[in-house]
JSON list of C-alpha atoms in Angstrom, two decimals:
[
{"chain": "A", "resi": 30, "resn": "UNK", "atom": "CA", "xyz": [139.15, 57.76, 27.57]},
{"chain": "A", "resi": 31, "resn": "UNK", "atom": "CA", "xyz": [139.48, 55.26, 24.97]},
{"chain": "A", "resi": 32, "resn": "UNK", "atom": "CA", "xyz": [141.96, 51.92, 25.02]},
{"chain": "A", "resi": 33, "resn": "UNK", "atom": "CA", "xyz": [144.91, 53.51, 23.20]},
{"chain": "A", "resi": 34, "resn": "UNK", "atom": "CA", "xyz": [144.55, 56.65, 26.29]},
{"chain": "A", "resi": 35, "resn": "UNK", "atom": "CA", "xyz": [144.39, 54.37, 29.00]},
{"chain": "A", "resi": 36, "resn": "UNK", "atom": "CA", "xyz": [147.22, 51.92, 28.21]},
{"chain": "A", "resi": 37, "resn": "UNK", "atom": "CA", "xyz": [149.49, 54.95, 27.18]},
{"chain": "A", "resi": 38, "resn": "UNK", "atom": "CA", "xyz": [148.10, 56.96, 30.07]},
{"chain": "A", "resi": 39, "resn": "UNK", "atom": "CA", "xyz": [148.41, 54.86, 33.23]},
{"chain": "A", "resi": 40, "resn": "UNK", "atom": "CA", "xyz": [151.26, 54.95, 35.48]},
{"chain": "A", "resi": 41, "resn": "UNK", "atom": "CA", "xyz": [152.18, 52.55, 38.39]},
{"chain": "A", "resi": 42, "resn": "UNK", "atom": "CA", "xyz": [151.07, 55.10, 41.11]},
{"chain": "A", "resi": 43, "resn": "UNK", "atom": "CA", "xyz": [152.63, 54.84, 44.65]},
{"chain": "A", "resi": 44, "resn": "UNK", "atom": "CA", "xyz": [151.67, 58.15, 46.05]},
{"chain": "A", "resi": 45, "resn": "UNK", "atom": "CA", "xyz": [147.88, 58.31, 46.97]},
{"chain": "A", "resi": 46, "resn": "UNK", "atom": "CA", "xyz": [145.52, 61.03, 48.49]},
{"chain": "A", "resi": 47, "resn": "UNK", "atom": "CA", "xyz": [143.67, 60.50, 51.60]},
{"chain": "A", "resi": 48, "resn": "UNK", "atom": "CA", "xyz": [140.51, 60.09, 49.96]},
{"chain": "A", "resi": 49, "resn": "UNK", "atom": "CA", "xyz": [138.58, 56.48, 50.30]},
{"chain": "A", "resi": 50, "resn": "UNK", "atom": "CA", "xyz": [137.51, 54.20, 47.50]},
{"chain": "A", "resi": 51, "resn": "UNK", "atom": "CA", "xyz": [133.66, 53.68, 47.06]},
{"chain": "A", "resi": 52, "resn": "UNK", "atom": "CA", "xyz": [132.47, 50.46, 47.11]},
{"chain": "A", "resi": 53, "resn": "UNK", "atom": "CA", "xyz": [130.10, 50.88, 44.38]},
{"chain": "A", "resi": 54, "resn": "UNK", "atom": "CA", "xyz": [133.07, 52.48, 41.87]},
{"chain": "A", "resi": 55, "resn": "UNK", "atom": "CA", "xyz": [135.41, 49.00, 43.34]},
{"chain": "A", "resi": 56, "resn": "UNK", "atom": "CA", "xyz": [132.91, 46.93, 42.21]},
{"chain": "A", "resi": 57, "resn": "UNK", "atom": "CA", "xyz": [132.12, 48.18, 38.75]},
{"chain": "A", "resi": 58, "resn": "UNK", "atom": "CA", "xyz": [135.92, 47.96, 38.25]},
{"chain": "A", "resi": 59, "resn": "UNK", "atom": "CA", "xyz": [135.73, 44.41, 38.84]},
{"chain": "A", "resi": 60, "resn": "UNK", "atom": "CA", "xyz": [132.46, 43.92, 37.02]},
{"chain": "A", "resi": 61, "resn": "UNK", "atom": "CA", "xyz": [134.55, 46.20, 33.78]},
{"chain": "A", "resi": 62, "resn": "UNK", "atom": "CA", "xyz": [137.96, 43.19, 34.82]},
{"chain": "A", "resi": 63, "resn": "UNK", "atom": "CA", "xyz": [135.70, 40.52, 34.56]},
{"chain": "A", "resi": 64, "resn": "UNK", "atom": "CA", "xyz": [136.08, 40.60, 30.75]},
{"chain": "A", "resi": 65, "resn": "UNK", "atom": "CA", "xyz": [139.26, 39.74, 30.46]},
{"chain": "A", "resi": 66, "resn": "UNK", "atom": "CA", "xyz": [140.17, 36.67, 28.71]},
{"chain": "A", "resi": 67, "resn": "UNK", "atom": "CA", "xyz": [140.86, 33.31, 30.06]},
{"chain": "A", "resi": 68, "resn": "UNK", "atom": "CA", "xyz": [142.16, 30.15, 29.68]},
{"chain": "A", "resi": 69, "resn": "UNK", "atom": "CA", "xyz": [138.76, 27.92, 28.40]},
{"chain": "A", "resi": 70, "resn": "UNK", "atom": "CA", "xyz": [136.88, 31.16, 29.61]},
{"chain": "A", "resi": 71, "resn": "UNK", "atom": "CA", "xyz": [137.33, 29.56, 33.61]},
{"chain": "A", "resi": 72, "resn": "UNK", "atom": "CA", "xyz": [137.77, 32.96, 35.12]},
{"chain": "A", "resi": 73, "resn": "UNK", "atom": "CA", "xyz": [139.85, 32.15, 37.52]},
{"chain": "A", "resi": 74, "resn": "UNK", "atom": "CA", "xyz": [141.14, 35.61, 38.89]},
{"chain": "A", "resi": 75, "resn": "UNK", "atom": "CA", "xyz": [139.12, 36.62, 42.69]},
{"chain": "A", "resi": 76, "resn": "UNK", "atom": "CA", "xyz": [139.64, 39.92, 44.41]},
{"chain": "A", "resi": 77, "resn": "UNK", "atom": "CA", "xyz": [139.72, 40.73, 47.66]},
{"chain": "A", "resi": 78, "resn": "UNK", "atom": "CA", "xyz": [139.55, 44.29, 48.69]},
{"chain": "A", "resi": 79, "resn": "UNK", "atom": "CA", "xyz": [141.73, 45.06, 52.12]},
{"chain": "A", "resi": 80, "resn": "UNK", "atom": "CA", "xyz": [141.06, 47.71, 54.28]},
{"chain": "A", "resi": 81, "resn": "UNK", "atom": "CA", "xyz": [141.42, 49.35, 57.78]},
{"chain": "A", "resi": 82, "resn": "UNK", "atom": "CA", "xyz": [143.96, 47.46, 60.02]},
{"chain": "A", "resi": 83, "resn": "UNK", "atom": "CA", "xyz": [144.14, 44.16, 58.37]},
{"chain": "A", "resi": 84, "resn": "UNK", "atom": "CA", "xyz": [145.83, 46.31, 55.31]},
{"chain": "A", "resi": 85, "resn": "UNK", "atom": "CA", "xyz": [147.86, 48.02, 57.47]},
{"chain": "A", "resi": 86, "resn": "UNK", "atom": "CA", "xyz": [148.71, 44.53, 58.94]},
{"chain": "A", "resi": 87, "resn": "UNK", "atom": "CA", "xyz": [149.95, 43.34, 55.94]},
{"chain": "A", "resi": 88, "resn": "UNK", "atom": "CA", "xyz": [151.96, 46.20, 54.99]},
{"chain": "A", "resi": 89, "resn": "UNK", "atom": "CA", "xyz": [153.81, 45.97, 58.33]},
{"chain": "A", "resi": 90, "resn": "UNK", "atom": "CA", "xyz": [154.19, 42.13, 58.65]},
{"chain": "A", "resi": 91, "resn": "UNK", "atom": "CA", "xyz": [154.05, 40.91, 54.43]},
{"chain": "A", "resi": 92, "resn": "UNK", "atom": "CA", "xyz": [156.55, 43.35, 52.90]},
{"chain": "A", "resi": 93, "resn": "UNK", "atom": "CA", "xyz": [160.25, 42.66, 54.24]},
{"chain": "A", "resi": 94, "resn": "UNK", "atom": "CA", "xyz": [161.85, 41.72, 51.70]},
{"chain": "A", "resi": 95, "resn": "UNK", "atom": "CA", "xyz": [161.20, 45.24, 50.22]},
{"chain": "A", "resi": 96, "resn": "UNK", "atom": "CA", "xyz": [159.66, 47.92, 52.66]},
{"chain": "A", "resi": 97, "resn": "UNK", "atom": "CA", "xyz": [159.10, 50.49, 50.27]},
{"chain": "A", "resi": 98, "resn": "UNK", "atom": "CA", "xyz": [155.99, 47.69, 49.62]},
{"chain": "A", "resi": 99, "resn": "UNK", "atom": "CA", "xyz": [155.18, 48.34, 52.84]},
{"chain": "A", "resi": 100, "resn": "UNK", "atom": "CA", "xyz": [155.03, 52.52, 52.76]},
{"chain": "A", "resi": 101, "resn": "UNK", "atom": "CA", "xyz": [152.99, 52.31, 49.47]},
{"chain": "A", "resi": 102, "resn": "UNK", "atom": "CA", "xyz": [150.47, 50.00, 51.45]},
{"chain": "A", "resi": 103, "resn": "UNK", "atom": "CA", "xyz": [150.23, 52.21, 54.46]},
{"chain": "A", "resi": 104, "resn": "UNK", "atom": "CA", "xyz": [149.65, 55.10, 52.80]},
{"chain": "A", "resi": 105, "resn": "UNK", "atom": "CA", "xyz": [147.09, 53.50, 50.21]},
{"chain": "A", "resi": 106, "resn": "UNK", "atom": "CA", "xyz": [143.41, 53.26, 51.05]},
{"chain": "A", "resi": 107, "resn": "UNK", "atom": "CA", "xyz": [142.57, 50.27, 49.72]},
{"chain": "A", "resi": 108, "resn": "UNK", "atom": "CA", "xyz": [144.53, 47.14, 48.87]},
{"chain": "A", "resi": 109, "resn": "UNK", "atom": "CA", "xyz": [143.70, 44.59, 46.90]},
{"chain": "A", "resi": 110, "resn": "UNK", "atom": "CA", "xyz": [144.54, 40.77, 46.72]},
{"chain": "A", "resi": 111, "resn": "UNK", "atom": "CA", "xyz": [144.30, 39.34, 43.35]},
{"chain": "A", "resi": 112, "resn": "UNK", "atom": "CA", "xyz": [143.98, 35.60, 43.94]},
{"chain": "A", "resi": 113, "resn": "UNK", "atom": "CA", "xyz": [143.26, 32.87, 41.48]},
{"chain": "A", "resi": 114, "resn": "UNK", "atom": "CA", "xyz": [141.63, 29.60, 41.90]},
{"chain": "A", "resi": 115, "resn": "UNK", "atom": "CA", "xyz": [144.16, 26.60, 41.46]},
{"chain": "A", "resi": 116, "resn": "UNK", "atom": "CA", "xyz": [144.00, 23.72, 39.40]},
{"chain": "A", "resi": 117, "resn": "UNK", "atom": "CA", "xyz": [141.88, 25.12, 36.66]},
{"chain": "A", "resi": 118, "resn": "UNK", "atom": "CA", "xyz": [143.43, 27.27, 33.66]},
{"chain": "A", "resi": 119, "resn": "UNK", "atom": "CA", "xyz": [145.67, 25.29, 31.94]},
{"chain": "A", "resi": 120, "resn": "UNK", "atom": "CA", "xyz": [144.16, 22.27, 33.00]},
{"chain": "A", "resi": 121, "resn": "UNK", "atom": "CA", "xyz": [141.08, 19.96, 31.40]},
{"chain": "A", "resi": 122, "resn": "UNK", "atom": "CA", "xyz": [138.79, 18.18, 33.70]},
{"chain": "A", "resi": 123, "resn": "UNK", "atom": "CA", "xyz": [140.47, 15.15, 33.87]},
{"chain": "A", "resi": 124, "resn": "UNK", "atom": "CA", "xyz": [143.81, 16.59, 35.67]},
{"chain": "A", "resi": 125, "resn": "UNK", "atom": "CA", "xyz": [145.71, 16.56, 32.63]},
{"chain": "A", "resi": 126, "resn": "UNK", "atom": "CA", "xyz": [147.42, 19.58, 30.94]},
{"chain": "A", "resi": 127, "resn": "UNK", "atom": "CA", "xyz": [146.14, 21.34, 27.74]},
{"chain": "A", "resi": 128, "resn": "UNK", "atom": "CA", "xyz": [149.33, 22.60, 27.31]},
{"chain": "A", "resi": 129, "resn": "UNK", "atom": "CA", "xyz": [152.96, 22.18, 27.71]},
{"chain": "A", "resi": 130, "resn": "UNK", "atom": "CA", "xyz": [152.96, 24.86, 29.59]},
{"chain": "A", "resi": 131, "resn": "UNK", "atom": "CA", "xyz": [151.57, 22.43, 32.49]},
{"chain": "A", "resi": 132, "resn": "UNK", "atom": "CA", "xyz": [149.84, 24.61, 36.04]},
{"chain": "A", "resi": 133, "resn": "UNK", "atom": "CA", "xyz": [152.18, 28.27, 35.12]},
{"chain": "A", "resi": 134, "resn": "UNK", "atom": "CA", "xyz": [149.30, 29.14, 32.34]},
{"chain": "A", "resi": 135, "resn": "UNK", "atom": "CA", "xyz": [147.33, 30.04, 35.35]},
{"chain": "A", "resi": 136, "resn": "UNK", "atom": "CA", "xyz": [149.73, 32.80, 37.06]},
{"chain": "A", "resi": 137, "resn": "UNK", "atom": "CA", "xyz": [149.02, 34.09, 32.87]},
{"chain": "A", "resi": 138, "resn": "UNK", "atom": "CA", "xyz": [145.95, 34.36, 33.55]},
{"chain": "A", "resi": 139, "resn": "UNK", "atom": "CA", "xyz": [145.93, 35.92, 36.62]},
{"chain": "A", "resi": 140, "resn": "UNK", "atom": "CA", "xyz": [148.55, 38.49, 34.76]},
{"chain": "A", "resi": 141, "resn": "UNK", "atom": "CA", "xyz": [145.81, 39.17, 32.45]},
{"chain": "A", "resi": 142, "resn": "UNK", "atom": "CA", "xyz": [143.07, 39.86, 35.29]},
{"chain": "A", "resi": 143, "resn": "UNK", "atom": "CA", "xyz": [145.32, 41.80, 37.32]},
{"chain": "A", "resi": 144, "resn": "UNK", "atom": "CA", "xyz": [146.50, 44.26, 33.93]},
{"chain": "A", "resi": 145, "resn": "UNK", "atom": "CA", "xyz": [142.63, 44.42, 33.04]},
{"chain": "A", "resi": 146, "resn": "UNK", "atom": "CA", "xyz": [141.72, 45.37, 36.64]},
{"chain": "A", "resi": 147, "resn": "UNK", "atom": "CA", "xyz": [144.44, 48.21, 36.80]},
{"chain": "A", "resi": 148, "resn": "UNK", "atom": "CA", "xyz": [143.48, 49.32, 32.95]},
{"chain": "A", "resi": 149, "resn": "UNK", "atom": "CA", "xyz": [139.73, 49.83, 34.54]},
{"chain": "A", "resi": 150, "resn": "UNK", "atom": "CA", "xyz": [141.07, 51.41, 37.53]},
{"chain": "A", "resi": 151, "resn": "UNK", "atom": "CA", "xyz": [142.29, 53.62, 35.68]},
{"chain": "A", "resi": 152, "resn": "UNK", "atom": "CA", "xyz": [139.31, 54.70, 33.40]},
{"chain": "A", "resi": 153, "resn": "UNK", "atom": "CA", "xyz": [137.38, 55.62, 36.34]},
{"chain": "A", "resi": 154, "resn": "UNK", "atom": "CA", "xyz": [140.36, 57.84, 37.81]},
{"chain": "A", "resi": 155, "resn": "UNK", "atom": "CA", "xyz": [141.93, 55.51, 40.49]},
{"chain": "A", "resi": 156, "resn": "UNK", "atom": "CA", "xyz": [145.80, 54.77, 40.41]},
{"chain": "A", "resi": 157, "resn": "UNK", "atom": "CA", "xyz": [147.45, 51.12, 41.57]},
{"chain": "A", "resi": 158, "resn": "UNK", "atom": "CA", "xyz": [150.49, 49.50, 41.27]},
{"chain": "A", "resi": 159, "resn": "UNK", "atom": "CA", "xyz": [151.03, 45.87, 41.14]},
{"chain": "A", "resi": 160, "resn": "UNK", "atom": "CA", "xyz": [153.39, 44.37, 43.72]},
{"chain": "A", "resi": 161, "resn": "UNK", "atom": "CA", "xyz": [154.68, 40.87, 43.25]},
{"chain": "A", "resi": 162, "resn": "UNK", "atom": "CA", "xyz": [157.49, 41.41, 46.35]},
{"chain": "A", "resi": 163, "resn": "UNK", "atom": "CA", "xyz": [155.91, 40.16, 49.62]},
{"chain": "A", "resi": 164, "resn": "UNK", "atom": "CA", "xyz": [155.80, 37.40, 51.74]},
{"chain": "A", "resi": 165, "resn": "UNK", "atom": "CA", "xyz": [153.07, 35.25, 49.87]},
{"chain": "A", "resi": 166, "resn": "UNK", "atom": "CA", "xyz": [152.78, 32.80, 52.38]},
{"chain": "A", "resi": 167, "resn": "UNK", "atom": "CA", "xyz": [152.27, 35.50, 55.64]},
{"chain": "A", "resi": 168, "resn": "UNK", "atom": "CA", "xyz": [149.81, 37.24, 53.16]},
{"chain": "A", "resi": 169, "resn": "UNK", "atom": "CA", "xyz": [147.69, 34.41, 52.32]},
{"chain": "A", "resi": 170, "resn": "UNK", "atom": "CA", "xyz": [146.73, 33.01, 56.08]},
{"chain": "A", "resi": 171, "resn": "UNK", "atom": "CA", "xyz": [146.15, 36.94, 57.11]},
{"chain": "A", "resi": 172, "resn": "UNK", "atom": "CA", "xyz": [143.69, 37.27, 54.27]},
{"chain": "A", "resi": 173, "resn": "UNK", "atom": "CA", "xyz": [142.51, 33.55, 55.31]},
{"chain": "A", "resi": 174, "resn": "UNK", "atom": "CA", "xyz": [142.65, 32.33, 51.70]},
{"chain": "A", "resi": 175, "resn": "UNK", "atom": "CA", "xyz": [140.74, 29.23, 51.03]},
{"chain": "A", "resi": 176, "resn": "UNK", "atom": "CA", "xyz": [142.69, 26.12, 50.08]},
{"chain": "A", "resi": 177, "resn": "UNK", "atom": "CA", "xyz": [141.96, 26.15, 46.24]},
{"chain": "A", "resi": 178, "resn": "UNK", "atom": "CA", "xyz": [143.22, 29.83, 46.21]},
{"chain": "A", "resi": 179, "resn": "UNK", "atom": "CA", "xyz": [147.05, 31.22, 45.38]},
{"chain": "A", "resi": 180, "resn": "UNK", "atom": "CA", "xyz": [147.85, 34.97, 46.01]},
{"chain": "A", "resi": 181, "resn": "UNK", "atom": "CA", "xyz": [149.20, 36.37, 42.80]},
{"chain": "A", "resi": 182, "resn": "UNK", "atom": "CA", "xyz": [149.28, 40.07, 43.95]},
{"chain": "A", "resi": 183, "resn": "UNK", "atom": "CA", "xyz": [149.27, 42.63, 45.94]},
{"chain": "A", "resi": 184, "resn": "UNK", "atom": "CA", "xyz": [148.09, 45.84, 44.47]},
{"chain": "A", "resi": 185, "resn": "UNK", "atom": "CA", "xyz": [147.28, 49.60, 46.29]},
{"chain": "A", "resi": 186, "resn": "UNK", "atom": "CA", "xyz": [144.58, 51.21, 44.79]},
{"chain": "A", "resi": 187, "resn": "UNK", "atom": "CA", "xyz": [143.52, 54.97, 45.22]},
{"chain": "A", "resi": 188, "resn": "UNK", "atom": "CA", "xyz": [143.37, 58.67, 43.91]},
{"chain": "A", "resi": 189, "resn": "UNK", "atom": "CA", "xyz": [146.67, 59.68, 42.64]},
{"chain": "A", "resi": 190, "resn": "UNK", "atom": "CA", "xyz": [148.62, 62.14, 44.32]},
{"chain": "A", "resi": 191, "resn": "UNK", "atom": "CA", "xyz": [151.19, 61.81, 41.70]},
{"chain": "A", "resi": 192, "resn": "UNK", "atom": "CA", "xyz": [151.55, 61.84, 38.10]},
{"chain": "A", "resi": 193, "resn": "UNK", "atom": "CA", "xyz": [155.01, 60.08, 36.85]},
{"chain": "A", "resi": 194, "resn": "UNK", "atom": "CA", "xyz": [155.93, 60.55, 33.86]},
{"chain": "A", "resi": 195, "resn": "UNK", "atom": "CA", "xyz": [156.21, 57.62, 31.60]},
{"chain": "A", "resi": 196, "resn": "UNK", "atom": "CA", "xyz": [159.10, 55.71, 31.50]},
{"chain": "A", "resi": 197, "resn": "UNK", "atom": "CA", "xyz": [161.09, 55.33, 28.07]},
{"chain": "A", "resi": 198, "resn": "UNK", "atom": "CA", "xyz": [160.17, 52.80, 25.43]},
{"chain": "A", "resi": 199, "resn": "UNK", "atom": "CA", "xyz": [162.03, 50.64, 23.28]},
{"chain": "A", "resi": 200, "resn": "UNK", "atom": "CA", "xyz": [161.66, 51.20, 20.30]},
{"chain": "A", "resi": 201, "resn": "UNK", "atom": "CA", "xyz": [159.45, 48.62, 17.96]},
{"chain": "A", "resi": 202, "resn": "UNK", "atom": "CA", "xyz": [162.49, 47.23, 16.04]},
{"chain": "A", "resi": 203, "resn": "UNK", "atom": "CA", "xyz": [164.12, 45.98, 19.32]},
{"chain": "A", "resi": 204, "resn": "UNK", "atom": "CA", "xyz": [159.99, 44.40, 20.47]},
{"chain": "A", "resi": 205, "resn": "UNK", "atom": "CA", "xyz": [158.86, 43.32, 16.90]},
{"chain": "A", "resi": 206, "resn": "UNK", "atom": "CA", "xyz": [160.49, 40.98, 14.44]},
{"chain": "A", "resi": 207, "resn": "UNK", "atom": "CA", "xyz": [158.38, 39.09, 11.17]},
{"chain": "A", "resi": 208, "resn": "UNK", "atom": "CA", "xyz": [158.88, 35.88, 9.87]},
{"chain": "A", "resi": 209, "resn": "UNK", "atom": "CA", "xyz": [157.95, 34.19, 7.11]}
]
């Protein structure tokens, strides 16, 4: 599959089979999601891959506020928790900003991480979808997150059991202008 195939080709998938997710594949994902860019190259984007009850915990307890969250989770076997590290993208070592933009470059990057990871999830035949609808907070002390760490995501991971078809597209005119 080449880059062109994979952007057009991947879906957000919430229907997965009952079929676990090997280790070794998870962690050549996140070896292939390493390479995305960051601010300063700080790599700031961690993952944290959920199984067993404590998933199951979180779709239960993190996902009122839309619990069709929830039903994805429960149903996926593996979850994962993309979490950044605070206080560095964006930032120089001093404290100070790089950029106007001030600490929200770093959700950016975490975008970026959490695209790439999905992208390489894909190439090796796994579906996800990213969920940005849960109770961050509830999340983040059931996963135990360190201080220096913010939950940006919450996304299932598995073998498709669906295949959506992709949604429409604007057309260029209406995404691209030029200036001069």
């Amino acid at each position: 599959m080449n880059a062109k195939e994979c952007i057009r080709g991947r879906r957000s998938i919430r229907k997965f089979k009952d079929q676990p997710v090997d280790h070794a594949l998870l962690s050549e994902i996140v070896e292939t999601a390493s390479y995305a860019p960051s601010w300063k190259h700080t790599q700031i984007a961690r993952y944290i891959a959920v199984e067993g009850e404590l998933k199951d915990k979180i779709g239960a307890e993190c996902t009122s506020a839309y619990p069709r969250n929830g039903e994805i989770i429960a149903q996926a076997p593996m979850l994962i928790a993309v979490t950044f590290i605070k206080g560095r993208s964006g930032f120089e070592r001093d404290g100070s900003f790089s950029t106007s933009k001030g600490a929200d470059w770093q959700v950016f990057d975490a975008g970026i991480a959490t695209q790439t990871f999905c992208l390489a999830a894909c190439d090796k035949g796994l579906g996800s979808v990213i969920m940005g609808i849960f109770d961050e907070a509830k999340a983040a002390s059931l996963l135990n997150l360190p201080e220096d760490r913010i939950l940006a995501a919450l996304v299932p991971v598995g073998y498709p059991d669906e295949e959506p078809a992709a949604p429409r597209r604007k057309p260029v005119e209406d995404l691209l202008s030029f200036q001069s």
